[in-house]
């Protein structure tokens, strides 16, 4: 569970006569992670694709292009079935011809419509003017300018312009036409020059004669016909999609499988007559893999387990040799980091997504997935601690889990459901909190001891949670340091392990043993000891002074070991203290979210103080009762102000709690993930493992027989 599956490096050696059969057998078993050949063996060269690979890849490109044109999705798949090569060849050509012709016609119509749109856009301002096109050009004694501008500004500018004997301006909603008779001494273009100071966009007059409105109507009619034709083509393409989608998905899958098989020898070592394929396989799968290949080719291929990788740290795996490869005449085998198959209980596998967000674990290190499963939902639930919000997170998680097929999103949904379940659990512990309201009284309980510590009378609980989260941090970090110790001990001597990991264990445990000891009791904050009485009902005055002295001795020993073995890490000597105190952010989020929920309820429903406790008002009758009893009313609340106030208060409550729900995801989620990644993982985890990609394919659309 804390380690990935054990992997074995295997070698398959055989005659090229049976290479196709070996590839088929290995592919069907779907367990061998093939290693690329890197010219390690004398006399061997990298292999080449099998005959027909280029043709298969061309067909695969065609299929994917047709899927893109038709916008084929997984949901369009029909029933699974066998697809014979002859059927694939014939139907693919028919579909390709039909779809490409329709797609070409669609592109042609799109181009024609685009050109018409440009012409319509260019003609629209002239139709707005309502002046025939031939009247806007080709004058001997007049100059004409058409543009988009403020007509008053144009008139004012022309009135003050020199070189113009007379002018007239015609304006529509979106265009202006100016006609001018230049003076005899004026240069050509005097009208346009006169308008330089005006904010105007000049328009060129289109070719043609007569009414621009009629011309524009013709263009619109032509465009409408093209759009009808385009719609008909789209309908034909949709019909083609309905008929061909299932075939295309089956064809893509079958061709993908064929292409992978035909390109497999590119990773092999080959001679003229023989081949060697090497790769990694889960050790438990080796016997089944060997039996499958033997059944396919008999004695024409030799399968060997070259090495069995053990789990050791520091990036190098120590491999136990279990066989002698027949590839190199005794040459040393190349070393390669095994791929990683995370081996976690099914209940914890969704949390692999959180771990892989940092990086996939190396084969040589502990996989923290199970530990994240045991701690992250609990931290999240504690930080929110509310039945109402917990049900919301459960619902959101279930939506993601049930509605999405993507493994990552399904895992996010499962994580959300676990977080929601723990939120409900802690909501019960905190007095059956439902959206910030203690509902235990509705269940027949007269009082409830545990609380979040937000009310003035409950501050001792807030202090207790600070201490409890510190103790949780000590435990959590100890697990990380212990895992580091175990890993290092397997690779180094005991003394070296004490330098690298034991020093930190001594530092963190010695430090906190002293903190919680009776040594210098008077100088330490009272909350360190009173928290045990508040939360656990235990009268605690500190660990014996002897334990405190031993703790100080352990701290000194840890510093000495660090100075001797890892002097570069001495500046980090206080990190056990800093990292542990960082866990108090759990309590900080708890108090912040509880305070936000109370604030929402306070605005919506009002509250008064009863011996330091918030009691929500809800109704005008309750408000009157509180005032008569002499309670301190903190805020009267919106729902006590008549029907309109009730409606407004319910809206405020709904929106406010939705905001708190959303902020809970970001605050509790981010802080929980931060504690896992930064404080915990850094003690023993590096990541950077290789993904296990077995040679094979999980069929979705086709059947083998």
Short mmCIF file of C-alpha atoms in Angstrom, two decimals, residues 272-645:
data_model
loop_
_atom_site.label_atom_id
_atom_site.label_comp_id
_atom_site.label_asym_id
_atom_site.label_seq_id
_atom_site.Cartn_x
_atom_site.Cartn_y
_atom_site.Cartn_z
CA UNK A 272 18.93 -9.86 -39.50
CA UNK A 273 17.24 -12.95 -38.08
CA UNK A 274 16.45 -12.27 -34.40
CA UNK A 275 14.90 -9.71 -32.10
CA UNK A 276 15.01 -8.84 -28.41
CA UNK A 277 12.21 -6.96 -26.65
CA UNK A 278 12.72 -5.74 -23.09
CA UNK A 279 10.50 -3.97 -20.64
CA UNK A 280 8.93 -3.86 -17.20
CA UNK A 281 6.03 -5.89 -15.91
CA UNK A 282 4.40 -6.23 -12.47
CA UNK A 283 6.16 -9.18 -10.86
CA UNK A 284 2.87 -10.89 -10.08
CA UNK A 285 1.98 -10.78 -13.80
CA UNK A 286 5.22 -12.35 -15.07
CA UNK A 287 4.11 -15.98 -15.01
CA UNK A 288 0.90 -15.19 -16.87
CA UNK A 289 2.78 -13.12 -19.45
CA UNK A 290 5.36 -15.86 -20.05
CA UNK A 291 2.63 -18.49 -20.41
CA UNK A 292 0.72 -16.33 -22.94
CA UNK A 293 3.80 -15.83 -25.15
CA UNK A 294 4.77 -19.51 -24.88
CA UNK A 295 1.27 -20.55 -25.89
CA UNK A 296 1.50 -18.33 -28.98
CA UNK A 297 4.97 -19.30 -30.30
CA UNK A 298 6.12 -22.30 -28.26
CA UNK A 299 9.91 -22.68 -28.15
CA UNK A 300 10.50 -20.09 -30.88
CA UNK A 301 10.90 -17.38 -28.23
CA UNK A 302 12.63 -17.26 -24.85
CA UNK A 303 11.14 -15.24 -21.99
CA UNK A 304 13.38 -14.30 -19.07
CA UNK A 305 12.96 -12.30 -15.90
CA UNK A 306 16.21 -10.35 -15.99
CA UNK A 307 15.86 -8.53 -12.69
CA UNK A 308 13.39 -7.88 -9.93
CA UNK A 309 13.52 -4.29 -8.75
CA UNK A 310 13.67 -3.70 -5.01
CA UNK A 311 12.56 -0.55 -3.21
CA UNK A 312 15.47 1.66 -2.21
CA UNK A 313 15.73 5.46 -1.90
CA UNK A 314 17.83 8.24 -3.39
CA UNK A 315 16.73 7.72 -6.97
CA UNK A 316 18.57 4.44 -7.61
CA UNK A 317 16.79 1.13 -7.51
CA UNK A 318 18.69 -1.95 -6.45
CA UNK A 319 17.66 -4.86 -8.64
CA UNK A 320 17.90 -8.48 -7.75
CA UNK A 321 19.14 -10.45 -10.76
CA UNK A 322 16.94 -13.46 -11.42
CA UNK A 323 18.09 -14.49 -14.85
CA UNK A 324 20.72 -13.96 -17.54
CA UNK A 325 19.65 -12.14 -20.64
CA UNK A 326 20.46 -13.80 -23.92
CA UNK A 327 21.13 -10.53 -25.68
CA UNK A 328 24.63 -9.42 -24.93
CA UNK A 329 26.88 -12.35 -24.30
CA UNK A 330 27.38 -11.35 -20.67
CA UNK A 331 27.55 -7.59 -21.08
CA UNK A 332 26.26 -5.52 -18.17
CA UNK A 333 22.55 -4.82 -18.44
CA UNK A 334 21.50 -1.16 -18.71
CA UNK A 335 19.90 0.34 -15.62
CA UNK A 336 16.52 1.98 -15.94
CA UNK A 337 14.12 3.32 -13.35
CA UNK A 338 11.07 1.02 -13.26
CA UNK A 339 7.69 2.54 -14.11
CA UNK A 340 5.31 3.02 -11.23
CA UNK A 341 2.04 1.17 -10.63
CA UNK A 342 0.52 2.66 -7.48
CA UNK A 343 -0.84 -0.10 -5.26
CA UNK A 344 -3.51 1.34 -2.99
CA UNK A 345 -6.80 0.02 -1.60
CA UNK A 346 -9.71 0.84 -3.90
CA UNK A 347 -11.16 3.15 -1.28
CA UNK A 348 -8.01 5.31 -1.35
CA UNK A 349 -7.28 5.35 -5.11
CA UNK A 350 -9.14 8.66 -5.78
CA UNK A 351 -6.53 10.39 -3.62
CA UNK A 352 -3.83 9.36 -6.10
CA UNK A 353 -5.05 12.41 -8.03
CA UNK A 354 -3.99 14.69 -5.17
CA UNK A 355 -0.58 12.98 -4.97
CA UNK A 356 -0.02 13.10 -8.72
CA UNK A 357 -0.85 16.81 -8.71
CA UNK A 358 2.61 17.16 -7.16
CA UNK A 359 4.20 14.30 -9.05
CA UNK A 360 3.88 10.57 -9.45
CA UNK A 361 5.84 8.80 -6.69
CA UNK A 362 9.17 7.30 -7.65
CA UNK A 363 9.42 3.55 -7.65
CA UNK A 364 12.02 3.89 -4.91
CA UNK A 365 9.99 5.88 -2.39
CA UNK A 366 6.89 5.57 -0.28
CA UNK A 367 3.56 6.35 -1.92
CA UNK A 368 1.74 8.79 0.41
CA UNK A 369 -1.72 8.20 -1.12
CA UNK A 370 -3.06 6.13 1.78
CA UNK A 371 -1.79 8.66 4.32
CA UNK A 372 -3.43 11.52 2.39
CA UNK A 373 -6.66 9.51 2.38
CA UNK A 374 -6.44 9.14 6.16
CA UNK A 375 -5.68 12.80 6.88
CA UNK A 376 -6.92 15.21 4.20
CA UNK A 377 -10.70 14.58 4.53
CA UNK A 378 -10.38 14.73 8.33
CA UNK A 379 -8.54 18.07 8.20
CA UNK A 380 -11.07 19.47 5.73
CA UNK A 381 -14.04 18.27 7.77
CA UNK A 382 -12.61 19.70 10.98
CA UNK A 383 -12.01 23.10 9.38
CA UNK A 384 -15.65 23.40 8.22
CA UNK A 385 -17.46 21.22 10.78
CA UNK A 386 -21.05 21.83 9.70
CA UNK A 387 -23.76 19.35 8.71
CA UNK A 388 -25.38 21.74 6.20
CA UNK A 389 -22.17 22.53 4.37
CA UNK A 390 -21.12 18.88 4.57
CA UNK A 391 -24.29 17.79 2.77
CA UNK A 392 -23.53 20.45 0.14
CA UNK A 393 -20.02 19.05 -0.40
CA UNK A 394 -21.42 15.52 -0.57
CA UNK A 395 -23.87 16.62 -3.26
CA UNK A 396 -21.19 18.44 -5.28
CA UNK A 397 -18.85 15.46 -4.98
CA UNK A 398 -21.56 13.03 -6.04
CA UNK A 399 -22.39 15.20 -9.06
CA UNK A 400 -18.79 15.10 -10.28
CA UNK A 401 -18.46 11.39 -9.50
CA UNK A 402 -21.65 10.38 -11.30
CA UNK A 403 -21.74 12.81 -14.24
CA UNK A 404 -18.17 12.68 -15.54
CA UNK A 405 -16.33 9.77 -17.12
CA UNK A 406 -12.88 11.36 -16.92
CA UNK A 407 -10.92 9.56 -14.16
CA UNK A 408 -9.52 12.83 -12.80
CA UNK A 409 -12.95 14.45 -12.39
CA UNK A 410 -14.45 11.26 -10.94
CA UNK A 411 -11.63 11.19 -8.40
CA UNK A 412 -12.27 14.84 -7.53
CA UNK A 413 -15.89 13.89 -6.95
CA UNK A 414 -14.92 11.00 -4.66
CA UNK A 415 -12.57 13.26 -2.69
CA UNK A 416 -15.40 15.78 -2.37
CA UNK A 417 -17.72 13.12 -0.96
CA UNK A 418 -15.14 12.02 1.60
CA UNK A 419 -14.52 15.64 2.60
CA UNK A 420 -18.28 16.20 2.87
CA UNK A 421 -18.76 13.10 5.02
CA UNK A 422 -16.12 14.27 7.51
CA UNK A 423 -17.62 17.76 7.46
CA UNK A 424 -20.94 16.24 8.53
CA UNK A 425 -19.18 14.14 11.19
CA UNK A 426 -17.45 17.12 12.75
CA UNK A 427 -20.64 19.17 12.39
CA UNK A 428 -22.30 16.64 14.69
CA UNK A 429 -19.39 16.87 17.11
CA UNK A 430 -19.66 20.67 17.23
CA UNK A 431 -23.27 20.59 18.48
CA UNK A 432 -25.15 19.45 15.38
CA UNK A 433 -24.16 22.65 13.55
CA UNK A 434 -26.36 23.29 10.50
CA UNK A 435 -25.27 26.36 8.52
CA UNK A 436 -23.82 27.89 11.67
CA UNK A 437 -26.84 27.12 13.88
CA UNK A 438 -26.45 24.79 16.88
CA UNK A 439 -29.42 22.49 16.39
CA UNK A 440 -28.70 20.14 19.30
CA UNK A 441 -31.51 21.76 21.31
CA UNK A 442 -34.00 20.69 18.64
CA UNK A 443 -32.91 17.09 19.23
CA UNK A 444 -33.72 17.18 22.93
CA UNK A 445 -30.27 18.04 24.32
CA UNK A 446 -30.24 20.73 27.01
CA UNK A 447 -26.61 21.65 26.45
CA UNK A 448 -23.60 20.63 24.37
CA UNK A 449 -20.03 20.86 25.61
CA UNK A 450 -17.93 20.86 22.43
CA UNK A 451 -18.01 23.99 20.27
CA UNK A 452 -15.95 25.85 17.71
CA UNK A 453 -15.10 28.59 20.20
CA UNK A 454 -16.53 31.56 18.31
CA UNK A 455 -18.87 32.89 20.99
CA UNK A 456 -17.25 34.96 23.79
CA UNK A 457 -18.15 32.33 26.39
CA UNK A 458 -16.46 29.58 24.34
CA UNK A 459 -12.99 31.03 23.74
CA UNK A 460 -11.45 28.24 25.82
CA UNK A 461 -12.52 25.86 23.05
CA UNK A 462 -10.76 27.97 20.42
CA UNK A 463 -7.58 27.78 22.52
CA UNK A 464 -8.05 24.03 22.96
CA UNK A 465 -8.32 23.51 19.20
CA UNK A 466 -5.07 25.45 18.70
CA UNK A 467 -3.29 23.01 20.99
CA UNK A 468 -5.03 19.96 19.50
CA UNK A 469 -4.00 20.94 15.97
CA UNK A 470 -0.41 21.44 17.14
CA UNK A 471 -0.44 17.90 18.56
CA UNK A 472 -1.90 16.62 15.30
CA UNK A 473 0.94 18.39 13.48
CA UNK A 474 3.51 16.68 15.72
CA UNK A 475 1.96 13.29 14.92
CA UNK A 476 1.65 14.01 11.19
CA UNK A 477 5.23 15.22 10.86
CA UNK A 478 6.51 12.28 12.90
CA UNK A 479 4.99 9.92 10.34
CA UNK A 480 6.88 11.77 7.60
CA UNK A 481 10.18 11.67 9.49
CA UNK A 482 9.73 7.97 10.31
CA UNK A 483 9.13 7.14 6.65
CA UNK A 484 12.28 9.07 5.78
CA UNK A 485 14.17 7.13 8.48
CA UNK A 486 13.00 3.76 7.12
CA UNK A 487 13.92 4.67 3.55
CA UNK A 488 17.37 5.94 4.47
CA UNK A 489 18.07 2.99 6.74
CA UNK A 490 17.60 0.59 3.83
CA UNK A 491 20.19 2.43 1.76
CA UNK A 492 22.64 3.78 4.36
CA UNK A 493 24.24 2.72 7.59
CA UNK A 494 22.43 3.34 10.87
CA UNK A 495 24.77 6.22 11.73
CA UNK A 496 24.20 7.94 8.37
CA UNK A 497 20.47 7.47 8.80
CA UNK A 498 20.67 9.13 12.21
CA UNK A 499 22.43 12.08 10.61
CA UNK A 500 19.83 12.44 7.83
CA UNK A 501 16.57 11.48 9.54
CA UNK A 502 17.14 10.59 13.18
CA UNK A 503 18.33 14.11 13.94
CA UNK A 504 14.97 15.55 12.90
CA UNK A 505 13.04 12.96 14.92
CA UNK A 506 15.06 13.91 17.99
CA UNK A 507 14.53 17.62 17.34
CA UNK A 508 10.75 17.58 16.86
CA UNK A 509 9.95 15.13 19.66
CA UNK A 510 12.47 16.57 22.10
CA UNK A 511 11.25 20.12 21.47
CA UNK A 512 7.57 19.36 22.01
CA UNK A 513 8.22 17.03 24.93
CA UNK A 514 9.87 20.00 26.65
CA UNK A 515 7.08 22.40 25.61
CA UNK A 516 4.44 20.19 27.23
CA UNK A 517 6.57 19.42 30.29
CA UNK A 518 6.34 21.05 33.73
CA UNK A 519 9.82 22.52 33.35
CA UNK A 520 9.47 26.33 33.58
CA UNK A 521 5.73 25.79 33.98
CA UNK A 522 5.06 29.37 35.09
CA UNK A 523 6.70 30.83 31.97
CA UNK A 524 4.55 28.83 29.55
CA UNK A 525 1.08 29.85 28.30
CA UNK A 526 -1.76 28.39 30.38
CA UNK A 527 -3.62 27.27 27.27
CA UNK A 528 -0.97 24.56 26.68
CA UNK A 529 -2.25 22.70 29.72
CA UNK A 530 -5.83 23.90 30.09
CA UNK A 531 -6.66 22.66 26.58
CA UNK A 532 -6.56 19.04 27.78
CA UNK A 533 -9.16 19.77 30.45
CA UNK A 534 -11.38 21.70 28.00
CA UNK A 535 -11.28 19.17 25.17
CA UNK A 536 -10.67 15.88 26.97
CA UNK A 537 -11.69 16.53 30.57
CA UNK A 538 -8.18 15.64 31.73
CA UNK A 539 -6.49 17.68 34.46
CA UNK A 540 -3.03 18.17 32.99
CA UNK A 541 -0.23 20.12 34.62
CA UNK A 542 2.50 19.09 32.22
CA UNK A 543 4.74 16.11 31.65
CA UNK A 544 7.25 15.49 34.46
CA UNK A 545 10.23 17.82 34.57
CA UNK A 546 12.46 14.83 33.89
CA UNK A 547 10.74 14.41 30.53
CA UNK A 548 11.39 18.08 29.83
CA UNK A 549 15.10 17.68 30.55
CA UNK A 550 15.23 14.57 28.37
CA UNK A 551 13.50 16.55 25.64
CA UNK A 552 16.12 19.29 25.82
CA UNK A 553 18.83 16.62 25.69
CA UNK A 554 17.20 15.15 22.60
CA UNK A 555 17.15 18.60 20.96
CA UNK A 556 20.86 19.06 21.67
CA UNK A 557 21.61 15.56 20.34
CA UNK A 558 19.62 16.29 17.19
CA UNK A 559 21.53 19.54 16.60
CA UNK A 560 24.87 17.77 17.12
CA UNK A 561 23.96 14.96 14.70
CA UNK A 562 22.82 17.53 12.15
CA UNK A 563 26.02 19.56 12.55
CA UNK A 564 28.17 16.46 12.00
CA UNK A 565 26.27 14.76 9.19
CA UNK A 566 24.33 17.53 7.44
CA UNK A 567 25.90 20.89 8.41
CA UNK A 568 24.26 22.62 5.41
CA UNK A 569 20.86 22.01 7.04
CA UNK A 570 21.73 23.68 10.36
CA UNK A 571 19.96 26.94 9.35
CA UNK A 572 16.75 24.86 9.18
CA UNK A 573 17.11 23.66 12.76
CA UNK A 574 13.91 25.47 13.82
CA UNK A 575 11.81 23.97 11.03
CA UNK A 576 10.23 21.30 13.31
CA UNK A 577 8.87 24.16 15.45
CA UNK A 578 7.78 26.30 12.50
CA UNK A 579 6.26 23.39 10.56
CA UNK A 580 4.28 22.20 13.57
CA UNK A 581 2.91 25.66 14.41
CA UNK A 582 1.80 25.88 10.77
CA UNK A 583 -0.91 23.33 11.62
CA UNK A 584 -2.69 25.96 13.72
CA UNK A 585 -4.01 27.25 10.39
CA UNK A 586 -6.55 24.42 10.72
CA UNK A 587 -8.03 26.17 13.75
CA UNK A 588 -7.76 29.55 12.03
CA UNK A 589 -9.91 28.35 9.13
CA UNK A 590 -12.33 26.68 11.58
CA UNK A 591 -12.87 29.99 13.42
CA UNK A 592 -13.03 32.04 10.20
CA UNK A 593 -15.66 29.84 8.55
CA UNK A 594 -17.70 29.58 11.74
CA UNK A 595 -17.55 33.37 12.12
CA UNK A 596 -18.70 33.87 8.53
CA UNK A 597 -21.66 31.51 9.02
CA UNK A 598 -22.64 33.36 12.21
CA UNK A 599 -22.34 36.71 10.42
CA UNK A 600 -24.71 35.54 7.68
CA UNK A 601 -27.23 34.29 10.24
CA UNK A 602 -26.82 37.47 12.28
CA UNK A 603 -27.73 39.67 9.29
CA UNK A 604 -30.61 37.48 8.21
CA UNK A 605 -32.13 36.33 11.50
CA UNK A 606 -30.63 38.54 14.21
CA UNK A 607 -29.15 37.40 17.53
CA UNK A 608 -28.89 38.27 21.20
CA UNK A 609 -26.31 37.36 23.84
CA UNK A 610 -27.27 34.84 26.52
CA UNK A 611 -24.41 34.45 29.06
CA UNK A 612 -21.85 35.00 26.30
CA UNK A 613 -23.57 32.69 23.76
CA UNK A 614 -25.16 33.78 20.49
CA UNK A 615 -28.85 32.93 20.32
CA UNK A 616 -30.53 33.59 16.99
CA UNK A 617 -33.87 35.43 16.98
CA UNK A 618 -35.60 34.48 13.68
CA UNK A 619 -39.04 36.07 14.38
CA UNK A 620 -40.50 39.34 15.62
CA UNK A 621 -42.04 37.47 18.56
CA UNK A 622 -38.63 36.14 19.62
CA UNK A 623 -37.17 39.64 19.31
CA UNK A 624 -39.87 41.08 21.59
CA UNK A 625 -39.28 38.29 24.11
CA UNK A 626 -35.51 38.92 24.14
CA UNK A 627 -36.00 42.64 24.67
CA UNK A 628 -38.47 42.08 27.49
CA UNK A 629 -36.08 39.67 29.18
CA UNK A 630 -33.32 42.28 29.07
CA UNK A 631 -30.95 40.36 26.80
CA UNK A 632 -28.36 42.30 24.82
CA UNK A 633 -29.61 42.30 21.22
CA UNK A 634 -26.60 42.22 18.91
CA UNK A 635 -28.67 42.80 15.76
CA UNK A 636 -32.42 42.65 15.29
CA UNK A 637 -32.20 40.73 12.01
CA UNK A 638 -34.07 41.14 8.72
CA UNK A 639 -36.64 38.37 9.28
CA UNK A 640 -38.07 40.24 12.29
CA UNK A 641 -39.15 43.18 10.10
CA UNK A 642 -42.36 41.92 8.52
CA UNK A 643 -43.06 40.03 5.25
CA UNK A 644 -40.62 42.05 3.16
CA UNK A 645 -37.92 41.59 5.79
#
